[in-house]
XYZ file of C-alpha atoms in Angstrom:
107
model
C -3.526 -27.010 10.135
C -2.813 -25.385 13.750
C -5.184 -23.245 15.020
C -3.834 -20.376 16.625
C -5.872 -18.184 18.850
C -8.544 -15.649 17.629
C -7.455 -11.846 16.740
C -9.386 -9.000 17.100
C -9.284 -5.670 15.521
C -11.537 -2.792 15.702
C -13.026 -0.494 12.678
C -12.447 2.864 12.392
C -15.055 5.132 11.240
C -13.777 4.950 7.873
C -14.379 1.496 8.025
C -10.310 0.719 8.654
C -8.843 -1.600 10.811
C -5.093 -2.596 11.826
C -4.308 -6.727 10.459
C -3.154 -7.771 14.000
C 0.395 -9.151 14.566
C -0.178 -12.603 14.447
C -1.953 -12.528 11.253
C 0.493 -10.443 9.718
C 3.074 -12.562 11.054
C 1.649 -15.704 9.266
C 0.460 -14.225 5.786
C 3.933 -12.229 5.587
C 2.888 -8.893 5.447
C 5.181 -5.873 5.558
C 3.732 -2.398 5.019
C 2.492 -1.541 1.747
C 1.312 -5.347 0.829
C -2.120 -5.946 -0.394
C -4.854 -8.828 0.931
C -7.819 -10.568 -0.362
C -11.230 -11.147 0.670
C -12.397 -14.578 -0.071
C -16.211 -15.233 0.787
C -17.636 -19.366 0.737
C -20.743 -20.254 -0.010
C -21.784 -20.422 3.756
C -20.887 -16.720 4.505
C -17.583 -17.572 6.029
C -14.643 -14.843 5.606
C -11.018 -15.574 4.318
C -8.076 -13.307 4.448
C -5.170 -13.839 2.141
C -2.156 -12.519 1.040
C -1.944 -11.009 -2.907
C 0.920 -12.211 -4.068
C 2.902 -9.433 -5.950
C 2.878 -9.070 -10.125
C 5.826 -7.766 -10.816
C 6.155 -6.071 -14.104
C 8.849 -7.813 -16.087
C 10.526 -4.319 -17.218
C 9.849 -2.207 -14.262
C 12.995 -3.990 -11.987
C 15.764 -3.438 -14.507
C 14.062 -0.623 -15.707
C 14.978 0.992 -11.605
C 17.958 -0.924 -11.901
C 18.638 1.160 -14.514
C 18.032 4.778 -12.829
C 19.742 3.504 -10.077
C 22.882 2.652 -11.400
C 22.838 6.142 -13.326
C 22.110 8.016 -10.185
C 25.263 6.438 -8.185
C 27.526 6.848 -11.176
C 26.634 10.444 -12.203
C 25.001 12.387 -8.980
C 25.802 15.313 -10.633
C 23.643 14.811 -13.270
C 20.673 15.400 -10.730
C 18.971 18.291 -10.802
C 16.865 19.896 -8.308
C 12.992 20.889 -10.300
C 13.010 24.242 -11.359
C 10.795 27.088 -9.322
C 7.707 27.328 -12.364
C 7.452 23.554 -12.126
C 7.309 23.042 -8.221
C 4.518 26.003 -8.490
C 2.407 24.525 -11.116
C 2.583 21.186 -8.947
C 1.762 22.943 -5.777
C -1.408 25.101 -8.137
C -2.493 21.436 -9.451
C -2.543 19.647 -5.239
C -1.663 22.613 -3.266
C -5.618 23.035 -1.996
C -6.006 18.926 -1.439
C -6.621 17.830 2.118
C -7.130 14.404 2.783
C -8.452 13.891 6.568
C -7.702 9.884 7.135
C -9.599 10.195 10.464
C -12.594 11.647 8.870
C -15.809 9.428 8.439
C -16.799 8.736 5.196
C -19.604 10.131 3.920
C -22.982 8.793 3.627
C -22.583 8.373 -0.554
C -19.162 6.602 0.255
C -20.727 4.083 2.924
């Protein structure tokens, strides 16, 4: 194996970091893709890529909406005005703050 040259990246105070380039570059990555933790015995950290399980039905299942969508887009409807309030009643009020540090029962 080639090494390659070391990587840094810092942690937020939510405990987040950016994977750098290079190391995203050689595990694959592209946004939305998980990785893996590995820990030896001596303490020593490995990152790895989780390979995808796809759901066997969930592809031709889309395939399926898809193809029904470009055949008959006038079959879409937009949601009604009672169901985009209920949604908005049920999350309107939720604010997420990324940015903001955890707190000390989250640490």
């Amino acid at each position: 194996m080639t090494m390659r040259p070391d990587e840094i990246s810092k942690l937020t105070d939510r405990y987040q970091t950016t994977v750098p380039t290079g190391v995203r570059k050689q595990l694959q990555l592209r946004k939305g893709d998980q990785i893996r933790y590995r820990t030896d015995s001596s303490g020593r950290v490995y990152i790895e890529a989780v390979a995808e399980e796809r759901d066997p039905a969930l592809g031709p299942f889309l395939d399926l909406l898809e193809r029904g969508v470009m055949d008959h887009p006038e079959r879409l409807k937009p949601m009604e005005g009672a169901l985009v309030q209920r949604i908005g009643a049920l999350v309107g009020d939720v604010a997420v703050d990324l940015d903001a540090p955890l707190s000390p029962e989250d640490e």
